[in-house]
Coordinates of C-alpha atoms in Angstrom, one line a residue:
M1240 CA -21.9 -106.1 -2.7
Y1241 CA -23.5 -102.8 -2.4
E1242 CA -25.9 -102.0 0.5
M1243 CA -28.5 -99.2 -0.1
K1244 CA -28.3 -96.1 2.3
K1245 CA -31.6 -95.4 3.6
K1246 CA -32.6 -91.8 5.9
F1247 CA -33.1 -91.9 9.9
V1248 CA -33.6 -89.6 12.6
V1249 CA -30.4 -88.7 14.6
L1250 CA -29.7 -87.9 17.3
K1251 CA -25.9 -87.0 18.4
P1252 CA -23.2 -84.8 19.4
Q1253 CA -21.8 -81.8 18.2
Y1254 CA -18.5 -82.7 17.2
M1255 CA -20.3 -85.3 15.8
N1256 CA -20.7 -83.0 12.5
E1257 CA -17.4 -81.7 12.3
F1258 CA -15.3 -85.5 12.5
Q1259 CA -13.8 -87.4 9.9
C1260 CA -11.1 -89.7 10.4
I1261 CA -7.2 -88.5 9.3
G1262 CA -5.6 -91.2 7.7
S1263 CA -2.2 -91.5 8.0
E1264 CA -2.0 -88.3 10.0
C1265 CA -3.9 -89.8 13.0
P1266 CA -0.5 -91.0 15.7
D1267 CA -2.8 -94.4 16.3
T1268 CA -3.9 -97.1 14.5
C1269 CA -7.5 -97.9 14.7
C1270 CA -6.8 -101.4 15.1
A1271 CA -3.6 -102.5 16.1
G1272 CA -3.5 -105.0 18.9
W1273 CA -6.7 -105.8 18.5
R1274 CA -8.4 -108.4 16.9
V1275 CA -10.9 -107.3 13.9
D1276 CA -13.9 -109.6 13.7
I1277 CA -15.2 -110.3 10.1
D1278 CA -19.5 -110.7 9.6
K1279 CA -20.1 -113.7 7.1
K1280 CA -21.5 -110.8 4.8
T1281 CA -18.0 -109.9 3.9
Y1282 CA -16.1 -113.4 4.5
K1283 CA -18.3 -114.4 1.8
S1284 CA -17.9 -112.0 -0.7
Y1285 CA -14.1 -110.9 0.0
R1286 CA -14.2 -114.9 -0.8
K1287 CA -14.5 -113.6 -4.6
V1288 CA -12.4 -110.6 -4.6
R1289 CA -10.1 -111.1 -8.0
D1290 CA -7.6 -108.4 -7.2
K1291 CA -4.3 -110.9 -7.0
E1292 CA -2.6 -108.9 -4.7
I1293 CA -5.5 -108.8 -1.5
S1294 CA -6.7 -111.8 -3.2
E1295 CA -3.3 -113.8 -1.6
R1296 CA -3.6 -111.3 2.0
I1297 CA -7.3 -112.3 2.0
T1298 CA -6.1 -115.8 1.8
K1299 CA -3.1 -115.0 4.6
F1300 CA -4.8 -113.1 7.2
V1301 CA -8.7 -112.6 7.0
K1302 CA -8.9 -116.8 9.6
K1303 CA -12.7 -118.3 10.1
N1304 CA -13.1 -118.4 13.6
K1305 CA -14.3 -122.0 15.0
D1306 CA -17.5 -120.6 16.2
E1307 CA -18.6 -120.4 13.0
S1308 CA -22.5 -119.5 14.7
N1309 CA -21.9 -115.8 15.3
D1310 CA -22.9 -114.2 12.3
E1311 CA -21.4 -110.9 13.5
K1312 CA -17.5 -112.6 14.6
Y1313 CA -17.8 -115.2 11.6
A1314 CA -14.6 -114.8 11.4
F1315 CA -11.5 -112.3 12.2
I1316 CA -8.3 -110.5 10.2
Q1317 CA -4.6 -112.2 11.6
T1318 CA -2.2 -109.4 12.6
K1319 CA 0.8 -108.0 11.1
D1320 CA 3.1 -106.4 13.5
G1321 CA 0.8 -106.2 15.7
A1322 CA -1.7 -104.8 13.7
C1323 CA -3.7 -105.4 10.8
G1324 CA -3.1 -107.2 7.8
F1325 CA -4.8 -105.0 5.6
L1326 CA -2.4 -101.7 6.5
E1327 CA -0.1 -99.4 5.2
N1328 CA 1.1 -96.9 6.1
G1329 CA -2.1 -95.7 8.3
L1330 CA -4.3 -96.8 5.3
C1331 CA -6.7 -99.5 5.2
D1332 CA -6.0 -101.1 1.6
I1333 CA -9.0 -102.6 1.3
Q1334 CA -10.7 -99.6 1.1
L1335 CA -8.1 -98.2 -1.1
K1336 CA -8.2 -101.3 -3.5
L1337 CA -11.8 -102.3 -3.1
G1338 CA -14.3 -99.6 -2.0
E1339 CA -16.1 -99.1 1.7
E1340 CA -18.6 -101.4 0.3
F1341 CA -16.3 -104.6 1.4
L1342 CA -15.7 -102.9 4.6
S1343 CA -16.5 -105.6 7.8
K1344 CA -19.1 -103.7 10.1
T1345 CA -16.4 -103.5 12.2
C1346 CA -14.1 -101.3 10.0
L1347 CA -17.1 -99.4 8.4
S1348 CA -18.4 -98.5 12.4
Y1349 CA -15.8 -97.4 13.2
P1350 CA -14.7 -94.9 16.0
R1351 CA -18.7 -94.2 15.5
V1352 CA -21.2 -96.3 18.1
F1353 CA -25.0 -96.3 17.6
N1354 CA -28.0 -96.8 19.6
F1355 CA -31.3 -97.4 18.5
V1356 CA -33.6 -95.2 20.9
D1357 CA -37.5 -96.6 20.4
E1358 CA -36.8 -95.4 16.1
Q1359 CA -34.4 -93.1 16.6
V1360 CA -30.1 -94.0 15.7
E1361 CA -28.4 -92.5 18.6
L1362 CA -24.5 -91.6 17.7
S1363 CA -21.6 -90.9 19.0
A1364 CA -17.8 -91.6 19.3
K1365 CA -15.2 -93.5 21.7
L1366 CA -12.6 -91.7 22.8
S1367 CA -9.8 -94.0 21.7
C1368 CA -9.5 -92.5 18.4
P1369 CA -7.2 -89.4 18.4
E1370 CA -8.9 -87.4 16.5
I1371 CA -13.0 -88.4 18.6
A1372 CA -11.0 -87.6 21.5
R1373 CA -9.5 -83.8 19.9
L1374 CA -13.5 -82.8 19.6
V1375 CA -14.5 -83.7 22.4
L1376 CA -12.2 -83.6 24.6
S1377 CA -10.4 -80.3 23.9
N1378 CA -13.4 -78.2 23.6
E1379 CA -14.4 -76.1 26.6
K1380 CA -18.3 -75.3 26.3
P1381 CA -20.8 -77.9 27.8
M1382 CA -21.3 -80.8 25.0
E1383 CA -24.1 -80.1 22.8
F1384 CA -26.8 -82.3 21.1
D1385 CA -28.6 -81.9 17.4
L1386 CA -31.2 -84.4 15.6
A1387 CA -32.0 -84.1 11.8
E1388 CA -32.8 -86.8 9.4
E1389 CA -29.6 -88.7 8.1
F1390 CA -28.9 -91.2 4.9
M1391 CA -26.5 -94.0 7.0
D1392 CA -25.7 -97.1 5.5
T1393 CA -27.9 -99.9 7.0
R1394 CA -24.4 -101.8 7.6
H1395 CA -24.0 -100.4 11.0
N1396 CA -23.8 -102.1 14.0
Y1397 CA -26.5 -100.8 15.8
R1398 CA -25.0 -101.8 19.9
T1399 CA -28.1 -101.8 22.5
A1400 CA -32.3 -101.2 20.9
L1401 CA -34.0 -99.1 24.0
K1402 CA -37.8 -98.7 24.1
T1403 CA -38.9 -96.3 26.1
N1404 CA -42.7 -97.0 26.5
S1405 CA -42.3 -100.6 28.1
D1406 CA -41.7 -99.3 31.7
A1407 CA -42.3 -97.4 34.3
W1408 CA -38.7 -96.7 34.5
H1409 CA -37.8 -96.7 30.7
R1410 CA -41.3 -94.2 30.2
C1411 CA -38.5 -92.3 33.0
F1412 CA -35.8 -92.9 30.5
W1413 CA -35.2 -89.0 29.3
K1414 CA -36.0 -87.4 32.8
I1415 CA -33.7 -89.6 34.5
R1416 CA -30.7 -88.5 31.0
T1417 CA -31.4 -85.3 30.3
F1418 CA -31.0 -84.4 34.5
V1419 CA -27.4 -86.8 34.7
I1420 CA -26.1 -84.9 32.2
E1421 CA -27.8 -81.4 33.3
L1422 CA -25.9 -82.7 36.8
L1423 CA -22.6 -83.9 34.9
Q1424 CA -22.5 -80.2 33.2
N1425 CA -23.2 -78.2 36.9
R1426 CA -20.1 -76.3 36.8
N1427 CA -20.9 -75.2 40.8
Y1428 CA -19.0 -78.3 41.5
S1429 CA -16.2 -80.1 40.6
I1430 CA -16.3 -82.6 38.6
S1431 CA -14.8 -84.8 41.6
E1432 CA -17.9 -83.4 43.7
R1433 CA -20.3 -83.6 40.6
M1434 CA -19.4 -87.6 41.0
I1435 CA -20.9 -87.6 43.9
L1436 CA -23.9 -85.7 44.1
L1437 CA -24.5 -88.9 41.0
G1438 CA -24.0 -91.3 43.2
M1439 CA -25.7 -90.0 45.8
F1440 CA -28.8 -90.2 42.9
C1441 CA -27.9 -93.4 42.4
E1442 CA -28.0 -95.6 45.6
K1443 CA -31.2 -93.3 45.5
L1444 CA -32.9 -94.9 42.4
T1445 CA -31.3 -98.0 43.7
F1446 CA -33.3 -98.3 47.2
M1447 CA -36.8 -97.0 46.2
S1448 CA -39.5 -99.3 47.0
N1449 CA -41.8 -99.1 44.5
I1450 CA -40.9 -98.0 40.8
D1451 CA -43.4 -95.7 39.6
E1452 CA -43.5 -92.8 37.3
T1453 CA -44.1 -90.3 40.4
S1454 CA -41.1 -91.8 42.6
I1455 CA -38.8 -91.7 39.3
T1456 CA -40.0 -87.5 39.1
N1457 CA -39.8 -87.3 42.8
I1458 CA -36.4 -88.4 43.4
I1459 CA -35.2 -86.2 40.0
G1460 CA -37.0 -83.6 41.7
T1461 CA -35.7 -83.8 44.9
F1462 CA -31.7 -83.1 43.8
R1463 CA -31.9 -81.3 41.5
M1464 CA -32.7 -79.1 44.3
R1465 CA -30.0 -80.6 46.4
V1466 CA -27.9 -79.3 44.2
N1467 CA -29.1 -75.6 43.8
S1468 CA -29.1 -76.2 47.5
S1469 CA -26.3 -74.2 49.7
H1470 CA -26.3 -77.0 52.4
T1471 CA -24.9 -79.6 49.7
R1472 CA -22.0 -78.6 49.8
D1473 CA -21.1 -78.0 53.2
Q1474 CA -22.4 -81.9 53.0
L1475 CA -19.9 -82.7 50.2
D1476 CA -16.4 -80.8 52.4
D1477 CA -17.8 -83.1 55.3
L1478 CA -17.6 -86.1 53.3
P1479 CA -13.7 -88.0 54.3
R1480 CA -10.8 -88.2 51.6
V1481 CA -10.0 -91.7 52.1
I1482 CA -6.2 -91.6 51.0
H1483 CA -4.5 -94.5 51.7
L1484 CA -7.8 -96.5 50.7
Q1485 CA -7.8 -94.6 47.1
I1486 CA -3.8 -95.6 46.0
Q1487 CA -5.3 -99.5 46.7
L1488 CA -7.1 -99.3 45.3
L1489 CA -6.5 -97.8 41.7
K1490 CA -3.2 -99.2 42.5
E1491 CA -5.0 -103.0 41.4
M1492 CA -6.5 -101.1 38.4
I1493 CA -3.8 -100.3 36.5
Q1494 CA -1.2 -103.0 37.8
S1495 CA -3.4 -105.5 36.7
R1496 CA -3.3 -104.5 32.8
K1497 CA -1.1 -105.7 30.9
S1498 CA -0.8 -104.1 26.9
N1499 CA 0.9 -103.5 23.9
H1500 CA 0.1 -99.8 23.9
D1501 CA 2.9 -98.0 23.9
K1502 CA 2.3 -94.6 25.4
F1503 CA -0.6 -96.5 27.6
N1504 CA 2.9 -98.1 28.9
E1505 CA 4.7 -95.0 29.0
Y1506 CA 2.0 -93.5 30.7
S1507 CA 1.4 -95.9 33.9
R1508 CA 5.0 -95.6 34.4
Q1509 CA 5.8 -92.5 35.3
T1510 CA 2.5 -92.8 37.5
N1511 CA 4.0 -95.4 38.5
A1512 CA 7.5 -93.7 39.4
A1513 CA 5.6 -90.2 39.9
F1514 CA 4.0 -92.3 43.2
F1515 CA 6.5 -94.3 44.2
I1516 CA 4.3 -97.7 43.7
D1517 CA 7.3 -100.1 43.5
K1518 CA 7.8 -98.9 47.2
L1519 CA 7.0 -100.4 49.9
D1520 CA 7.1 -97.3 52.1
Q1521 CA 3.3 -96.6 52.4
K1522 CA 3.6 -92.6 53.9
L1523 CA 5.7 -91.8 51.4
V1524 CA 3.6 -93.1 48.1
E1525 CA 0.9 -91.1 50.0
E1526 CA 3.0 -88.4 50.5
S1527 CA 4.1 -88.0 46.4
F1528 CA 0.4 -88.7 45.4
T1529 CA -1.3 -85.8 47.9
D1530 CA 1.5 -82.9 46.7
G1531 CA 1.4 -84.4 42.8
Y1532 CA -2.1 -83.5 44.5
D1533 CA -2.3 -80.0 45.1
L1534 CA 0.9 -79.4 43.3
Y1535 CA 0.0 -80.2 39.5
Y1536 CA -3.0 -82.1 38.9
K1537 CA -5.8 -79.4 41.4
P1538 CA -4.9 -76.1 39.3
F1539 CA -4.9 -78.2 35.8
I1540 CA -8.5 -79.7 36.8
E1541 CA -10.2 -76.6 38.6
K1542 CA -9.1 -74.3 34.6
Y1543 CA -10.1 -77.5 32.8
S1544 CA -12.3 -78.8 34.5
Y1545 CA -14.4 -79.2 30.8
V1546 CA -11.8 -82.4 30.0
F1547 CA -13.3 -85.0 31.8
E1548 CA -17.0 -83.3 32.0
N1549 CA -16.8 -83.7 28.5
Y1550 CA -15.3 -86.9 28.7
L1551 CA -18.0 -88.5 31.3
V1552 CA -20.9 -86.3 29.3
N1553 CA -19.6 -88.6 25.8
Q1554 CA -19.9 -92.0 28.0
V1555 CA -23.4 -91.3 29.8
F1556 CA -24.9 -90.9 26.2
E1557 CA -22.8 -93.4 24.4
R1558 CA -23.4 -96.4 26.9
L1559 CA -28.0 -95.3 27.4
F1560 CA -26.2 -94.7 31.1
L1561 CA -28.9 -95.7 33.5
S1562 CA -31.9 -97.3 30.9
N1563 CA -31.7 -100.3 32.9
S1564 CA -33.5 -100.5 36.5
S1565 CA -31.4 -103.7 37.2
S1566 CA -27.9 -102.5 36.9
I1567 CA -28.2 -99.3 38.1
L1568 CA -25.3 -99.6 40.2
E1569 CA -23.1 -101.6 37.6
D1570 CA -23.4 -98.6 36.0
Y1571 CA -22.2 -96.8 37.6
I1572 CA -18.9 -98.6 38.6
L1573 CA -18.2 -98.6 35.3
L1574 CA -18.3 -94.8 35.2
V1575 CA -16.8 -94.4 38.5
T1576 CA -13.5 -97.0 36.9
L1577 CA -13.0 -95.1 33.7
Y1578 CA -12.7 -91.8 35.3
S1579 CA -10.6 -93.0 38.7
I1580 CA -8.0 -94.9 35.8
L1581 CA -8.0 -91.7 33.8
R1582 CA -7.8 -89.4 36.8
F1583 CA -4.7 -91.6 38.7
H1584 CA -3.3 -91.7 35.5
I1585 CA -3.2 -87.4 34.7
Q1586 CA -1.9 -87.1 38.4
G1587 CA 0.3 -90.0 38.0
V1588 CA 2.0 -88.4 34.3
A1589 CA 1.5 -83.9 35.9
T1590 CA 3.4 -85.4 39.1
Y1591 CA 6.0 -86.9 37.4
K1592 CA 6.6 -84.2 34.4
K1593 CA 5.9 -81.7 37.0
E1594 CA 3.0 -80.0 34.3
M1595 CA -0.4 -80.8 33.0
T1596 CA -1.8 -79.7 29.6
V1597 CA -5.1 -80.2 27.9
K1598 CA -2.8 -82.1 24.7
Q1599 CA -1.1 -84.2 27.4
A1600 CA -4.2 -84.8 29.1
I1601 CA -5.7 -85.5 25.6
D1602 CA -3.5 -87.9 25.3
I1603 CA -3.2 -89.9 28.5
I1604 CA -7.4 -90.1 28.4
Q1605 CA -6.9 -91.6 24.3
A1606 CA -4.2 -93.9 25.3
C1607 CA -5.8 -95.6 28.6
S1608 CA -9.3 -95.4 26.8
K1609 CA -7.6 -97.7 23.8
V1610 CA -6.9 -100.5 26.6
I1611 CA -9.8 -100.1 29.0
E1612 CA -12.5 -99.5 27.4
H1613 CA -12.4 -102.0 24.4
D1614 CA -11.9 -105.4 27.4
Q1615 CA -15.1 -106.9 28.5
I1616 CA -13.0 -109.4 30.4
F1617 CA -11.0 -106.1 31.9
L1618 CA -14.1 -103.9 33.1
K1619 CA -15.9 -106.7 34.5
L1620 CA -12.5 -107.5 36.6
L1621 CA -12.6 -104.2 37.8
S1622 CA -16.4 -104.1 38.8
D1623 CA -16.4 -107.4 40.8
H1624 CA -13.6 -106.5 42.1
I1625 CA -15.4 -103.7 44.1
K1626 CA -18.3 -105.7 44.6
N1627 CA -16.4 -107.8 46.0
S1628 CA -14.7 -105.6 48.5
N1629 CA -14.9 -106.0 52.2
F1630 CA -16.1 -102.2 52.3
D1631 CA -20.0 -101.1 51.5
T1632 CA -20.0 -100.6 47.5
W1633 CA -21.5 -97.2 47.7
A1634 CA -19.7 -96.1 50.2
L1635 CA -16.4 -97.1 48.4
L1636 CA -17.2 -95.4 45.5
M1637 CA -17.6 -91.8 47.0
I1638 CA -13.6 -92.8 48.5
L1639 CA -12.6 -93.8 44.8
V1640 CA -14.1 -90.5 43.6
K1641 CA -13.6 -87.9 47.2
E1642 CA -10.5 -85.0 46.0

């Protein structure tokens, strides 16, 4: 069963150097509310386990999928009281009694995310893990990255493999990525302004007449000068803030998501109560939304903008943002919807409690990430909802992030 580890060149945010699972001290449970997939090789090794108590639980909880053609999702673990059947006191009995080599690929990897860029591994992690959320979002300094050789288990799932020499777009991948992270970490602008500038950049890339290295490089150079121009802030200030449309879109986003995650449900309840979402009085909703922004959210985000900055940079790195020229709009929609849902909940809870702290914001982002980020069907519905609206898609996205 044991697989040899292999040496890789690894690029990773520095927070990964500090990460260790905190086990039973964790305020959440990795596998609670999720179906845990089992790959075929792990499933076959489970059938050979001699430990009587574990073997009985394997028979009870591990079930083969009807479609056995997918080796990565060959079987799954049935839940017990909403969590994995092998979970005891916040710890995994498979790992405790059989060893790490018996973990499925899913359990071995989470919360880590692995991508291949050329021959290099990129390692990051999901903020649905409370300890990762704490490490990422509480860091006041701009996120930095390390490049080093490491021994890694060869069983890890790699989500994406990217070759940067295949065409003009991919040859510019690093130029684009460097500029995007540089923009998101530019603290001369608010988070909202950075997101709008990123949207303008993405829109410009979308409507290029020719995809060649010179055109892409020129667009990056133009936007870099634009970011450093004194006129840019005036242009951003002139963009309209359409409160009623923001509220309508955000209501539709959160009300369409049902969850069995207690913390997420409580944050949604507090947000609904703070903004009187269930009332039919639109004026009351808009006034409470505006007051909550002015009194509680704006003072918080102006002082602690690094919370959202680090979240967005982590998303850009983890998802290989703009790595495909045909999905620029989809990449930006996803970033906007995730950011908007988080902001809406943080602003709602801040309004409800009449305060917001960094710790509270981290807890909200972790809960929202746990419920929303891993639900690809829900994210696809949100993307389609925005693209199928009666408004210009790019204009609508700017409205969503304008503060």
